[in-house]
Each structure stands twice: as structure tokens, then as C-alpha cells.
mmCIF file of C-alpha atoms and ligand atoms in Angstrom:
data_model
loop_
_atom_site.group_PDB
_atom_site.id
_atom_site.type_symbol
_atom_site.label_atom_id
_atom_site.label_comp_id
_atom_site.label_asym_id
_atom_site.label_seq_id
_atom_site.Cartn_x
_atom_site.Cartn_y
_atom_site.Cartn_z
ATOM 1 C CA MET A 1 0.000 0.000 0.000
ATOM 2 C CA LEU A 2 1.101 3.585 -0.635
ATOM 3 C CA LYS A 3 1.216 5.923 2.358
ATOM 4 C CA THR A 4 -0.537 9.115 1.278
ATOM 5 C CA LYS A 5 -0.836 12.564 2.848
ATOM 6 C CA GLY A 6 -4.014 14.529 2.498
ATOM 7 C CA PHE A 7 -6.487 16.973 4.007
ATOM 8 C CA ALA A 8 -9.796 15.567 5.190
ATOM 9 C CA ALA A 9 -13.127 16.423 6.788
ATOM 10 C CA GLN A 10 -13.880 14.123 9.739
ATOM 11 C CA ASP A 11 -17.566 15.114 9.973
ATOM 12 C CA ALA A 12 -20.063 17.637 8.594
ATOM 13 C CA THR A 13 -19.264 20.468 10.983
ATOM 14 C CA SER A 14 -15.530 20.563 11.738
ATOM 15 C CA ALA A 15 -12.753 22.185 9.725
ATOM 16 C CA LEU A 16 -10.637 20.176 7.306
ATOM 17 C CA GLY A 17 -7.231 19.084 8.639
ATOM 18 C CA PRO A 18 -4.251 16.807 7.912
ATOM 19 C CA PHE A 19 -5.048 13.131 7.328
ATOM 20 C CA GLN A 20 -2.849 10.142 6.447
ATOM 21 C CA PHE A 21 -4.249 7.191 4.508
ATOM 22 C CA GLU A 22 -3.260 4.421 2.103
ATOM 23 C CA ARG A 23 -3.822 3.984 -1.596
ATOM 24 C CA ARG A 24 -3.486 0.747 -3.557
ATOM 25 C CA GLU A 25 -0.267 -0.112 -5.344
ATOM 26 C CA PRO A 26 -0.794 0.555 -9.071
ATOM 27 C CA GLY A 27 -2.114 -2.556 -10.880
ATOM 28 C CA ASP A 28 -1.256 -3.508 -14.487
ATOM 29 C CA LEU A 29 -3.726 -0.985 -15.914
ATOM 30 C CA ASP A 30 -3.206 1.807 -13.362
ATOM 31 C CA VAL A 31 -1.353 5.107 -13.377
ATOM 32 C CA LEU A 32 0.255 6.638 -10.268
ATOM 33 C CA ILE A 33 0.135 10.451 -10.305
ATOM 34 C CA GLU A 34 1.991 12.853 -8.039
ATOM 35 C CA ILE A 35 -0.595 15.598 -7.601
ATOM 36 C CA ALA A 36 0.716 19.112 -8.288
ATOM 37 C CA TYR A 37 -2.551 21.073 -8.067
ATOM 38 C CA CYS A 38 -6.184 20.476 -7.161
ATOM 39 C CA GLY A 39 -9.021 22.918 -7.832
ATOM 40 C CA VAL A 40 -11.671 23.682 -5.201
ATOM 41 C CA CYS A 41 -15.226 23.073 -6.452
ATOM 42 C CA HIS A 42 -18.398 24.163 -4.669
ATOM 43 C CA SER A 43 -19.398 20.480 -4.736
ATOM 44 C CA ASP A 44 -16.537 19.949 -2.280
ATOM 45 C CA ILE A 45 -18.295 22.286 0.174
ATOM 46 C CA HIS A 46 -21.741 20.708 -0.378
ATOM 47 C CA GLN A 47 -20.297 17.254 0.340
ATOM 48 C CA VAL A 48 -17.935 18.201 3.193
ATOM 49 C CA ARG A 49 -20.957 19.728 4.945
ATOM 50 C CA ASN A 50 -23.281 16.848 4.000
ATOM 51 C CA GLU A 51 -25.676 19.224 2.204
ATOM 52 C CA TRP A 52 -26.735 16.456 -0.205
ATOM 53 C CA GLY A 53 -27.245 13.967 2.636
ATOM 54 C CA ASN A 54 -24.893 11.312 1.221
ATOM 55 C CA SER A 55 -21.563 12.114 2.861
ATOM 56 C CA VAL A 56 -19.155 9.488 4.203
ATOM 57 C CA TYR A 57 -16.247 10.428 6.479
ATOM 58 C CA PRO A 58 -13.359 10.794 6.682
ATOM 59 C CA MET A 59 -13.643 12.630 3.347
ATOM 60 C CA VAL A 60 -10.677 13.802 1.271
ATOM 61 C CA PRO A 61 -12.363 16.090 -1.294
ATOM 62 C CA GLY A 62 -11.007 17.260 -4.637
ATOM 63 C CA HIS A 63 -11.855 16.275 -8.229
ATOM 64 C CA GLU A 64 -9.911 18.815 -10.291
ATOM 65 C CA ILE A 65 -6.590 16.992 -10.214
ATOM 66 C CA VAL A 66 -3.459 17.566 -12.288
ATOM 67 C CA GLY A 67 0.057 16.287 -11.799
ATOM 68 C CA THR A 68 2.889 14.174 -13.142
ATOM 69 C CA VAL A 69 2.912 10.436 -13.749
ATOM 70 C CA THR A 70 5.400 8.750 -11.395
ATOM 71 C CA GLY A 71 4.513 5.118 -12.095
ATOM 72 C CA VAL A 72 2.606 3.025 -14.654
ATOM 73 C CA GLY A 73 1.348 -0.568 -14.649
ATOM 74 C CA GLU A 74 2.761 -3.059 -17.158
ATOM 75 C CA LYS A 75 -0.191 -2.864 -19.535
ATOM 76 C CA VAL A 76 -0.507 0.929 -19.589
ATOM 77 C CA THR A 77 0.033 2.287 -23.129
ATOM 78 C CA ARG A 78 -1.064 5.972 -23.141
ATOM 79 C CA PHE A 79 1.116 7.244 -20.275
ATOM 80 C CA LYS A 80 4.751 7.017 -19.248
ATOM 81 C CA VAL A 81 6.643 8.286 -16.221
ATOM 82 C CA GLY A 82 7.092 12.064 -16.492
ATOM 83 C CA ASP A 83 3.914 12.744 -18.514
ATOM 84 C CA LEU A 84 1.356 15.264 -17.280
ATOM 85 C CA ALA A 85 -1.982 13.715 -16.335
ATOM 86 C CA GLY A 86 -5.386 14.773 -15.040
ATOM 87 C CA VAL A 87 -8.256 13.205 -13.103
ATOM 88 C CA GLY A 88 -11.770 14.635 -12.869
ATOM 89 C CA CYS A 89 -14.889 13.553 -10.988
ATOM 90 C CA LEU A 90 -14.828 9.891 -12.078
ATOM 91 C CA VAL A 91 -12.254 7.184 -11.333
ATOM 92 C CA ASP A 92 -14.134 4.174 -12.741
ATOM 93 C CA ALA A 93 -17.480 2.856 -14.021
ATOM 94 C CA CYS A 94 -18.869 -0.513 -15.167
ATOM 95 C CA ARG A 95 -17.530 0.168 -18.701
ATOM 96 C CA THR A 96 -20.156 -2.141 -20.267
ATOM 97 C CA CYS A 97 -23.635 -0.528 -19.902
ATOM 98 C CA ASP A 98 -25.146 1.541 -22.729
ATOM 99 C CA SER A 99 -24.048 4.827 -21.150
ATOM 100 C CA CYS A 100 -20.453 3.646 -20.643
ATOM 101 C CA GLN A 101 -20.368 2.277 -24.205
ATOM 102 C CA GLN A 102 -21.408 5.714 -25.456
ATOM 103 C CA GLY A 103 -18.650 7.420 -23.478
ATOM 104 C CA LEU A 104 -21.172 8.829 -21.001
ATOM 105 C CA GLU A 105 -19.552 7.199 -17.975
ATOM 106 C CA GLN A 106 -21.015 9.907 -15.704
ATOM 107 C CA PHE A 107 -24.406 8.259 -16.335
ATOM 108 C CA CYS A 108 -23.168 4.675 -15.783
ATOM 109 C CA GLN A 109 -26.350 2.724 -15.142
ATOM 110 C CA THR A 110 -24.794 0.782 -12.270
ATOM 111 C CA GLY A 111 -23.387 3.992 -10.722
ATOM 112 C CA ALA A 112 -19.908 5.281 -11.548
ATOM 113 C CA ALA A 113 -17.053 5.371 -9.027
ATOM 114 C CA MET A 114 -16.768 9.019 -7.993
ATOM 115 C CA THR A 115 -13.312 10.391 -7.222
ATOM 116 C CA TYR A 116 -14.200 10.966 -3.556
ATOM 117 C CA ASN A 117 -17.131 10.424 -1.197
ATOM 118 C CA GLY A 118 -17.760 7.163 -3.048
ATOM 119 C CA THR A 119 -16.308 3.720 -3.513
ATOM 120 C CA GLU A 120 -14.331 1.859 -6.124
ATOM 121 C CA MET A 121 -16.415 -0.480 -8.312
ATOM 122 C CA ASP A 122 -16.000 -3.201 -5.646
ATOM 123 C CA ARG A 123 -18.556 -1.001 -3.796
ATOM 124 C CA LYS A 124 -16.561 -1.121 -0.587
ATOM 125 C CA THR A 125 -13.118 0.493 -0.961
ATOM 126 C CA PRO A 126 -13.628 4.194 -0.199
ATOM 127 C CA THR A 127 -12.346 6.702 -2.751
ATOM 128 C CA TYR A 128 -10.271 9.667 -1.618
ATOM 129 C CA GLY A 129 -9.852 12.781 -3.766
ATOM 130 C CA GLY A 130 -7.271 15.269 -4.831
ATOM 131 C CA TYR A 131 -6.541 17.225 -1.651
ATOM 132 C CA SER A 132 -3.613 14.787 -1.343
ATOM 133 C CA ASN A 133 -0.096 14.213 -2.625
ATOM 134 C CA GLN A 134 -0.767 11.250 -4.945
ATOM 135 C CA ILE A 135 -3.519 9.206 -6.568
ATOM 136 C CA VAL A 136 -3.749 5.812 -8.297
ATOM 137 C CA VAL A 137 -6.261 5.716 -11.157
ATOM 138 C CA ALA A 138 -7.171 3.352 -13.990
ATOM 139 C CA GLU A 139 -5.503 4.523 -17.206
ATOM 140 C CA ALA A 140 -8.948 4.513 -18.871
ATOM 141 C CA PHE A 141 -10.061 7.289 -16.474
ATOM 142 C CA THR A 142 -6.860 9.350 -16.732
ATOM 143 C CA LEU A 143 -6.780 12.423 -18.998
ATOM 144 C CA LYS A 144 -3.931 13.730 -21.165
ATOM 145 C CA ILE A 145 -2.854 17.285 -20.272
ATOM 146 C CA SER A 146 -1.087 19.572 -22.742
ATOM 147 C CA PRO A 147 2.155 21.123 -21.468
ATOM 148 C CA LYS A 148 1.234 24.305 -23.419
ATOM 149 C CA LEU A 149 -0.941 25.784 -20.657
ATOM 150 C CA SER A 150 -0.242 26.792 -17.040
ATOM 151 C CA LEU A 151 -0.740 23.553 -15.112
ATOM 152 C CA ALA A 152 -2.320 25.156 -12.033
ATOM 153 C CA ALA A 153 -4.851 27.006 -14.218
ATOM 154 C CA VAL A 154 -5.711 23.806 -16.122
ATOM 155 C CA ALA A 155 -6.818 21.970 -12.948
ATOM 156 C CA PRO A 156 -10.327 23.545 -12.815
ATOM 157 C CA LEU A 157 -11.016 22.375 -16.372
ATOM 158 C CA LEU A 158 -11.369 18.835 -14.965
ATOM 159 C CA CYS A 159 -14.713 19.747 -13.366
ATOM 160 C CA ALA A 160 -15.716 23.391 -13.984
ATOM 161 C CA GLY A 161 -14.457 23.178 -17.581
ATOM 162 C CA ILE A 162 -16.150 19.950 -18.642
ATOM 163 C CA THR A 163 -19.368 20.696 -16.734
ATOM 164 C CA THR A 164 -19.888 23.873 -18.767
ATOM 165 C CA TYR A 165 -18.414 22.605 -22.067
ATOM 166 C CA SER A 166 -20.738 19.591 -22.195
ATOM 167 C CA PRO A 167 -24.087 21.472 -22.283
ATOM 168 C CA LEU A 168 -22.696 24.035 -24.737
ATOM 169 C CA ARG A 169 -21.869 21.129 -27.092
ATOM 170 C CA HIS A 170 -25.062 19.194 -26.377
ATOM 171 C CA TRP A 171 -27.216 22.231 -27.252
ATOM 172 C CA LYS A 172 -24.945 22.883 -30.258
ATOM 173 C CA THR A 173 -23.911 26.407 -29.368
ATOM 174 C CA LYS A 174 -22.692 28.233 -32.445
ATOM 175 C CA SER A 175 -21.715 31.662 -33.622
ATOM 176 C CA GLY A 176 -24.446 34.223 -32.981
ATOM 177 C CA ASP A 177 -26.389 32.151 -30.423
ATOM 178 C CA ARG A 178 -27.547 34.045 -27.367
ATOM 179 C CA VAL A 179 -26.272 32.283 -24.247
ATOM 180 C CA GLY A 180 -27.091 33.373 -20.691
ATOM 181 C CA VAL A 181 -24.901 32.349 -17.775
ATOM 182 C CA VAL A 182 -26.300 32.651 -14.242
ATOM 183 C CA GLY A 183 -23.692 33.117 -11.482
ATOM 184 C CA LEU A 184 -20.059 34.120 -11.917
ATOM 185 C CA GLY A 185 -18.070 31.640 -9.842
ATOM 186 C CA GLY A 186 -15.923 28.682 -10.857
ATOM 187 C CA LEU A 187 -18.405 27.140 -13.290
ATOM 188 C CA GLY A 188 -19.848 30.476 -14.400
ATOM 189 C CA HIS A 189 -16.541 32.002 -15.460
ATOM 190 C CA MET A 190 -15.687 28.895 -17.503
ATOM 191 C CA ALA A 191 -19.148 28.984 -19.103
ATOM 192 C CA VAL A 192 -18.553 32.617 -20.137
ATOM 193 C CA LYS A 193 -15.109 31.885 -21.598
ATOM 194 C CA LEU A 194 -16.207 28.738 -23.442
ATOM 195 C CA ALA A 195 -19.471 30.165 -24.817
ATOM 196 C CA ALA A 196 -17.643 33.285 -26.026
ATOM 197 C CA SER A 197 -14.962 31.106 -27.652
ATOM 198 C CA MET A 198 -17.727 29.381 -29.649
ATOM 199 C CA GLY A 199 -18.911 32.746 -30.981
ATOM 200 C CA ALA A 200 -21.993 33.113 -28.784
ATOM 201 C CA GLU A 201 -23.304 36.457 -27.573
ATOM 202 C CA VAL A 202 -22.975 35.954 -23.817
ATOM 203 C CA THR A 203 -25.063 37.628 -21.103
ATOM 204 C CA LEU A 204 -23.970 37.189 -17.491
ATOM 205 C CA PHE A 205 -26.608 37.300 -14.756
ATOM 206 C CA SER A 206 -25.017 37.975 -11.401
ATOM 207 C CA GLY A 207 -26.107 38.933 -7.909
ATOM 208 C CA SER A 208 -22.766 40.700 -7.383
ATOM 209 C CA LYS A 209 -22.459 44.312 -8.518
ATOM 210 C CA GLY A 210 -18.670 44.198 -8.434
ATOM 211 C CA LYS A 211 -18.325 41.491 -11.082
ATOM 212 C CA GLU A 212 -19.346 43.429 -14.212
ATOM 213 C CA ALA A 213 -15.855 44.424 -15.319
ATOM 214 C CA ASP A 214 -14.574 40.897 -14.802
ATOM 215 C CA ALA A 215 -17.524 39.415 -16.679
ATOM 216 C CA ARG A 216 -16.744 41.613 -19.674
ATOM 217 C CA ARG A 217 -13.018 40.837 -19.486
ATOM 218 C CA LEU A 218 -13.829 37.112 -19.455
ATOM 219 C CA GLY A 219 -15.862 37.503 -22.649
ATOM 220 C CA ALA A 220 -19.420 38.448 -21.659
ATOM 221 C CA HIS A 221 -21.084 40.977 -23.973
ATOM 222 C CA ASN A 222 -23.834 41.961 -21.550
ATOM 223 C CA PHE A 223 -24.140 42.065 -17.766
ATOM 224 C CA VAL A 224 -27.411 41.956 -15.827
ATOM 225 C CA LEU A 225 -27.442 42.631 -12.090
ATOM 226 C CA SER A 226 -30.174 40.188 -11.113
ATOM 227 C CA SER A 227 -30.954 41.839 -7.767
ATOM 228 C CA VAL A 228 -32.258 45.195 -9.090
ATOM 229 C CA PRO A 229 -35.987 45.700 -9.807
ATOM 230 C CA ASN A 230 -36.961 45.300 -13.497
ATOM 231 C CA ALA A 231 -33.579 43.736 -14.258
ATOM 232 C CA PHE A 232 -35.224 41.302 -16.672
ATOM 233 C CA GLN A 233 -37.359 43.806 -18.569
ATOM 234 C CA ASN A 234 -36.766 43.857 -22.340
ATOM 235 C CA LEU A 235 -34.783 40.591 -22.246
ATOM 236 C CA GLY A 236 -37.734 38.217 -22.707
ATOM 237 C CA GLY A 237 -37.883 35.614 -25.455
ATOM 238 C CA SER A 238 -34.371 35.951 -26.744
ATOM 239 C CA PHE A 239 -32.045 33.322 -25.266
ATOM 240 C CA ASP A 240 -31.182 30.066 -27.037
ATOM 241 C CA LEU A 241 -29.588 28.567 -23.918
ATOM 242 C CA ILE A 242 -29.301 29.591 -20.276
ATOM 243 C CA ILE A 243 -26.700 27.872 -18.100
ATOM 244 C CA ASP A 244 -27.509 28.120 -14.387
ATOM 245 C CA THR A 245 -24.472 27.626 -12.128
ATOM 246 C CA VAL A 246 -25.880 29.002 -8.859
ATOM 247 C CA SER A 247 -25.090 26.925 -5.764
ATOM 248 C CA ALA A 248 -27.881 28.280 -3.515
ATOM 249 C CA PRO A 249 -31.710 28.357 -3.765
ATOM 250 C CA HIS A 250 -32.980 31.012 -6.230
ATOM 251 C CA ASP A 251 -35.944 31.700 -8.531
ATOM 252 C CA LEU A 252 -35.736 29.698 -11.769
ATOM 253 C CA ASN A 253 -38.962 30.997 -13.311
ATOM 254 C CA GLN A 254 -37.660 34.467 -14.060
ATOM 255 C CA TYR A 255 -34.951 32.891 -16.257
ATOM 256 C CA LEU A 256 -37.287 30.436 -18.034
ATOM 257 C CA GLY A 257 -39.259 33.423 -19.274
ATOM 258 C CA LEU A 258 -36.170 34.776 -21.024
ATOM 259 C CA LEU A 259 -35.787 31.795 -23.371
ATOM 260 C CA ARG A 260 -36.793 31.986 -27.031
ATOM 261 C CA VAL A 261 -39.403 29.530 -28.332
ATOM 262 C CA GLU A 262 -37.930 26.022 -27.795
ATOM 263 C CA GLY A 263 -34.951 27.452 -25.957
ATOM 264 C CA ALA A 264 -33.389 25.471 -23.102
ATOM 265 C CA MET A 265 -32.308 26.240 -19.579
ATOM 266 C CA VAL A 266 -29.852 23.789 -18.072
ATOM 267 C CA LEU A 267 -29.258 23.437 -14.352
ATOM 268 C CA LEU A 268 -25.664 22.781 -13.327
ATOM 269 C CA GLY A 269 -25.787 24.087 -9.759
ATOM 270 C CA VAL A 270 -27.109 21.720 -7.095
ATOM 271 C CA PRO A 271 -28.707 23.763 -4.277
ATOM 272 C CA PRO A 272 -29.544 21.574 -1.284
ATOM 273 C CA THR A 273 -33.296 22.297 -1.510
ATOM 274 C CA PRO A 274 -35.737 21.887 -4.464
ATOM 275 C CA ALA A 275 -36.995 24.936 -6.396
ATOM 276 C CA PRO A 276 -40.628 25.555 -7.473
ATOM 277 C CA VAL A 277 -41.114 25.578 -11.248
ATOM 278 C CA SER A 278 -44.076 27.333 -12.817
ATOM 279 C CA ALA A 279 -45.665 25.657 -15.876
ATOM 280 C CA PHE A 280 -46.413 28.947 -17.631
ATOM 281 C CA PRO A 281 -42.962 29.939 -18.900
ATOM 282 C CA LEU A 282 -42.435 26.341 -20.096
ATOM 283 C CA ILE A 283 -45.719 25.907 -21.998
ATOM 284 C CA MET A 284 -45.542 29.388 -23.521
ATOM 285 C CA GLY A 285 -42.987 28.462 -26.145
ATOM 286 C CA ARG A 286 -42.343 24.739 -25.582
ATOM 287 C CA ARG A 287 -39.252 25.636 -23.589
ATOM 288 C CA THR A 288 -37.073 23.011 -21.919
ATOM 289 C CA LEU A 289 -35.721 22.836 -18.390
ATOM 290 C CA SER A 290 -32.892 20.340 -18.158
ATOM 291 C CA GLY A 291 -29.782 19.464 -16.177
ATOM 292 C CA SER A 292 -26.316 18.230 -16.985
ATOM 293 C CA LEU A 293 -23.666 16.321 -15.032
ATOM 294 C CA ILE A 294 -19.939 16.862 -15.731
ATOM 295 C CA GLY A 295 -19.062 14.911 -18.908
ATOM 296 C CA GLY A 296 -17.776 11.505 -19.976
ATOM 297 C CA LEU A 297 -14.154 10.627 -20.586
ATOM 298 C CA PRO A 298 -14.096 11.183 -24.380
ATOM 299 C CA GLU A 299 -15.759 14.595 -24.086
ATOM 300 C CA THR A 300 -13.489 15.589 -21.197
ATOM 301 C CA GLN A 301 -10.437 14.841 -23.335
ATOM 302 C CA GLU A 302 -12.040 16.737 -26.253
ATOM 303 C CA MET A 303 -12.573 19.745 -23.948
ATOM 304 C CA LEU A 304 -8.961 19.638 -22.686
ATOM 305 C CA ASP A 305 -7.669 19.500 -26.270
ATOM 306 C CA TYR A 306 -10.045 22.323 -27.295
ATOM 307 C CA CYS A 307 -8.812 24.505 -24.404
ATOM 308 C CA ALA A 308 -5.164 23.766 -25.252
ATOM 309 C CA GLU A 309 -5.798 24.793 -28.860
ATOM 310 C CA LYS A 310 -7.669 27.975 -27.911
ATOM 311 C CA GLY A 311 -5.460 28.874 -24.933
ATOM 312 C CA ILE A 312 -8.366 28.709 -22.474
ATOM 313 C CA VAL A 313 -7.655 28.168 -18.759
ATOM 314 C CA SER A 314 -9.299 29.121 -15.487
ATOM 315 C CA ASP A 315 -8.636 32.394 -13.627
ATOM 316 C CA ILE A 316 -7.248 31.122 -10.355
ATOM 317 C CA GLU A 317 -6.104 32.097 -6.905
ATOM 318 C CA LEU A 318 -3.414 29.670 -5.735
ATOM 319 C CA ILE A 319 -3.572 28.749 -2.044
ATOM 320 C CA PRO A 320 -1.700 26.456 0.330
ATOM 321 C CA VAL A 321 -3.853 23.594 1.608
ATOM 322 C CA GLN A 322 -3.797 25.124 5.106
ATOM 323 C CA GLN A 323 -6.051 27.941 3.760
ATOM 324 C CA ILE A 324 -8.799 25.622 2.539
ATOM 325 C CA ASN A 325 -11.254 26.418 5.332
ATOM 326 C CA ASP A 326 -10.969 30.179 4.673
ATOM 327 C CA ALA A 327 -11.358 29.539 0.955
ATOM 328 C CA TYR A 328 -14.670 27.749 1.604
ATOM 329 C CA GLU A 329 -15.938 30.729 3.632
ATOM 330 C CA ARG A 330 -14.985 33.107 0.825
ATOM 331 C CA MET A 331 -16.720 30.936 -1.787
ATOM 332 C CA LEU A 332 -19.900 30.940 0.293
ATOM 333 C CA LYS A 333 -19.847 34.744 0.074
ATOM 334 C CA GLY A 334 -19.371 34.646 -3.724
ATOM 335 C CA ASP A 335 -15.854 35.993 -3.144
ATOM 336 C CA VAL A 336 -13.801 33.820 -5.461
ATOM 337 C CA ARG A 337 -12.011 35.096 -8.576
ATOM 338 C CA TYR A 338 -12.725 32.643 -9.996
ATOM 339 C CA ARG A 339 -11.351 29.341 -8.744
ATOM 340 C CA PHE A 340 -9.209 28.494 -5.753
ATOM 341 C CA VAL A 341 -6.507 25.982 -6.643
ATOM 342 C CA ILE A 342 -4.466 24.219 -3.966
ATOM 343 C CA ASP A 343 -0.711 24.032 -4.454
ATOM 344 C CA MET A 344 -0.071 20.498 -3.206
ATOM 345 C CA LYS A 345 3.571 21.239 -2.383
ATOM 346 C CA SER A 346 2.112 22.931 0.714
ATOM 347 C CA LEU A 347 1.188 19.496 2.148
ATOM 348 C CA ASN A 348 4.857 19.176 3.088
ATOM 349 C CA GLY A 349 4.898 22.609 4.754
HETATM 350 P P1 LIG B 1 -18.917 28.926 -6.886
HETATM 351 O O1 LIG B 1 -17.578 29.108 -7.484
HETATM 352 O O2 LIG B 1 -19.086 29.076 -5.428
HETATM 353 O O3 LIG B 1 -19.931 29.870 -7.700
HETATM 354 C C1 LIG B 1 -21.327 29.899 -7.441
HETATM 355 C C2 LIG B 1 -21.859 31.289 -7.837
HETATM 356 O O4 LIG B 1 -23.276 31.282 -7.633
HETATM 357 C C3 LIG B 1 -21.347 32.413 -6.971
HETATM 358 O O5 LIG B 1 -20.109 32.927 -7.384
HETATM 359 C C4 LIG B 1 -22.458 33.457 -7.121
HETATM 360 O O6 LIG B 1 -22.301 34.163 -8.354
HETATM 361 C C5 LIG B 1 -23.692 32.596 -7.256
HETATM 362 N N1 LIG B 1 -24.387 32.504 -5.963
HETATM 363 C C6 LIG B 1 -23.917 32.011 -4.800
HETATM 364 N N2 LIG B 1 -24.828 32.104 -3.826
HETATM 365 C C7 LIG B 1 -25.910 32.655 -4.385
HETATM 366 C C8 LIG B 1 -27.197 32.997 -3.918
HETATM 367 N N3 LIG B 1 -27.553 32.794 -2.617
HETATM 368 N N4 LIG B 1 -28.068 33.514 -4.796
HETATM 369 C C9 LIG B 1 -27.718 33.748 -6.059
HETATM 370 N N5 LIG B 1 -26.500 33.452 -6.560
HETATM 371 C C10 LIG B 1 -25.627 32.918 -5.732
HETATM 372 O O7 LIG B 1 -19.462 27.442 -7.198
HETATM 373 P P2 LIG B 1 -19.092 26.453 -8.433
HETATM 374 O O8 LIG B 1 -17.930 25.629 -8.031
HETATM 375 O O9 LIG B 1 -19.096 27.205 -9.689
HETATM 376 O O10 LIG B 1 -20.357 25.475 -8.366
HETATM 377 C C11 LIG B 1 -21.654 25.977 -8.606
HETATM 378 C C12 LIG B 1 -22.684 24.899 -8.389
HETATM 379 O O11 LIG B 1 -22.542 23.887 -9.405
HETATM 380 C C13 LIG B 1 -22.574 24.151 -7.067
HETATM 381 O O12 LIG B 1 -23.879 23.875 -6.590
HETATM 382 C C14 LIG B 1 -21.862 22.860 -7.435
HETATM 383 O O13 LIG B 1 -22.139 21.791 -6.558
HETATM 384 C C15 LIG B 1 -22.462 22.601 -8.790
HETATM 385 N N6 LIG B 1 -21.683 21.728 -9.671
HETATM 386 C C16 LIG B 1 -22.385 20.920 -10.511
HETATM 387 C C17 LIG B 1 -21.718 20.115 -11.418
HETATM 388 C C18 LIG B 1 -22.490 19.282 -12.382
HETATM 389 O O14 LIG B 1 -21.933 18.351 -12.953
HETATM 390 N N7 LIG B 1 -23.757 19.597 -12.615
HETATM 391 C C19 LIG B 1 -20.329 20.131 -11.455
HETATM 392 C C20 LIG B 1 -19.640 20.986 -10.593
HETATM 393 C C21 LIG B 1 -20.329 21.794 -9.708
HETATM 394 P P3 LIG B 1 -22.657 35.743 -8.461
HETATM 395 O O15 LIG B 1 -21.834 36.406 -7.398
HETATM 396 O O16 LIG B 1 -22.246 36.101 -9.829
HETATM 397 O O17 LIG B 1 -24.123 35.864 -8.249
HETATM 398 ZN ZN1 LIG B 2 -16.812 19.821 -9.205
HETATM 399 ZN ZN1 LIG B 3 -21.684 1.670 -16.955
#
């Protein structure tokens, strides 16, 4: 077994702190990665605090993992020692169901193995995430990372990047489409960059007055401060796609009314409580309300290659792991510009 250093939550209410645990020795088809950086996703906070009611402790969060390969099993063909590698939200799946066969491993019909707060496919070995110095992952669930981009700023692509890229592709965003993005945090800022890179006219809806200049710098063409009265006047019926990244309860109906006929709103954020949906904005125009979960392995690699080609990375604030609890508090206040990334060297500090 491999002795591993990490940061863990021991229960839903205490701060994260140092934690030692063991990972398996790499098998024939496994890759061992020394983790350089791990992004901090709002899903980490939801799960650390058991807001979705499914948390298992101790929990080592983190599913935006990048680093360097330090060992490969005998049958590994796509990676060698010294290569850059990435791991997102999935570390395994059944690999045989219809969803897996289609490269939609996130929808594995037997339940995929999540990178943390889950188990391996044996359904008993707990998985531990990227707030740690190393990880062992099946080659089939390991992503290729281009050396062209800043490695720390690539980390958030493994969740925030793919989660926003996937719906843009699914709804076939193209030049001239009108795309709305709700919430400018980790997912929101990637949605703005990616939608703008596809030629869309992007409107950012934010509850934070101070984010307009950033939104425009990131590629948004319009900014709507959602908290002011009449903010939505004159916007009705014009959006092809609205991507909702908000992590807390909020009114969905006001956004549904902004879609064009047969336009779609896709929920990415996962507030802990359900939201009421009114039938009227949906029936008036056969509009769709949908959701989307990260992306499968082929699409995640496609997104990483797309970002390498276009020079797209996340805007990050690098922190030592000892600052993780403060970072969570800042994220809860919407005060993140626009992704915290942990420098894993700090685990030795
Ligand atoms: P984040 O960086 O904390 O950003 C969330 C943003 O939502 C904030 O910056 C803020 O933007 C807005 N917001 C926060 N509280 C709000 C409130 N009370 N009312 C209105 N707006 C509020 O979080 P993230 O990492 O982007 O994650 C966002 C959500 O997506 C989380 O629920 C996370 O679990 C979920 N998620 C889903 C998937 C998936 O596969 N579907 C993947 C990753 C994450 P403004 O200041 O601009 O208003
Ligand atoms: Zn995430
Ligand atoms: Zn499957």
C-alpha cells in the first residue's frame, strides 16, 4: 500500500485538517500520479458539509486533479513516467452498460465510481480525492494534459471546464447564439469563456455588482445585475440557452421566461433544496428545463484538447492547503475570482 498525505473532513461540521491514509499499489492498468494542483469546487463544500445527505467520512475532497505520472502498470500504453496527467470527478465505471459504451460514464447505469465520497467499483473500498499528494487511477479514467498551458490554471477544467463545455456542445452552441450564464463563480466564469470562444453572444446574470468588469473581461457581452428591480425587462424571449451555475436556492422561473421559443435552460448548480417551477414559462414556447452532469471521458479529453488549442484556462487564486477552510468561507460569500486551486507542495509545509 502507498502511504498518502491529504487533508480531510472528519464530519459535517468541523474544519478540514491533515489526514494520512493508504492507496493501492498501481495494478497492471493503473497510473500513479503525483498531484501538483487540485481545484476547489463548490461540490466539495456541499459534500464536506453533508448538504446532499450522502456524505461518508473521513472525506478527502477534490476532483480537479493535475500532476505528473510517477509510475505506470505493465499494460498501460497511453502514459509514461514524467507525462502530465489529469483526473476529474470519475475514477471508474462498469464500462459495459449503454451509457459507458457511449462514453457517457457519468451516467453509468450501475453507478460510476466518484473520485471521492464514493467507492471503487467493488462497492466497498472508499475513494479519496485530490486534496492529497498522490492518486492511483485506472488509465482509462486518466486524462492527457497539454504542457502548453499553465498547469495550475488547467486543474479547474477537470470539473468546472467539462461541466460547462458539455451542455454548450449538447445544445450545439454556435456563432451568434444568445447564451445566458447565471452566477459568476468557478463554473460560471468557464461557461462565459467557453461560450464566447464558440462565438456566442454571452449575457452574465449575477447577484454581485462588483463582477461586471470581470464578466466583460472574461468575454461576456452583456451584464445583468439580477438583484435590481426590473432587471429582466426587455430581455424576454431571446435566449437560445441559459446555463444556471448558482449553488444556492434562487428563482428559476424568471430565467425560463427569457428563453426563445424552444430554448433550453440547463441546471448545473445543485442547491440543497428543491426549487418551485411554474408551468407557464415552459408551456408558452415549448421551452425546456434540463440538467447536466460533468461529462464523460471522451468529451473531457475533447474539452482539454479544445482549451489547449484555444489557450483557455481558469482564472485562479493559488492557495496552500492550510487555507482551505478560509477559501470555503470566501466561496460561500461569492468571493472567489474565480477558482481556488491548492498548491499540493504545501502538504509538506
Ligand atoms: P462557486 O464558485 O461558489 O460559484 C457559485 C456562484 O453562484 C457564486 O459565485 C455566485 O455568483 C452565485 N451565488 C452564490 N450564492 C448565491 C445565492 N444565494 N443567490 C444567487 N446566486 C448565488 O461554485 P461552483 O464551483 O461554480 O459550483 C456551482 C454549483 O454547481 C454548485 O452547486 C456545485 O455543486 C455545482 N456543480 C455541478 C456540477 C455538475 O456536474 N452539474 C459540477 C460541478 C459543480 P454571483 O456572485 O455572480 O451571483
Ligand atoms: Zn466539481
Ligand atoms: Zn456503466
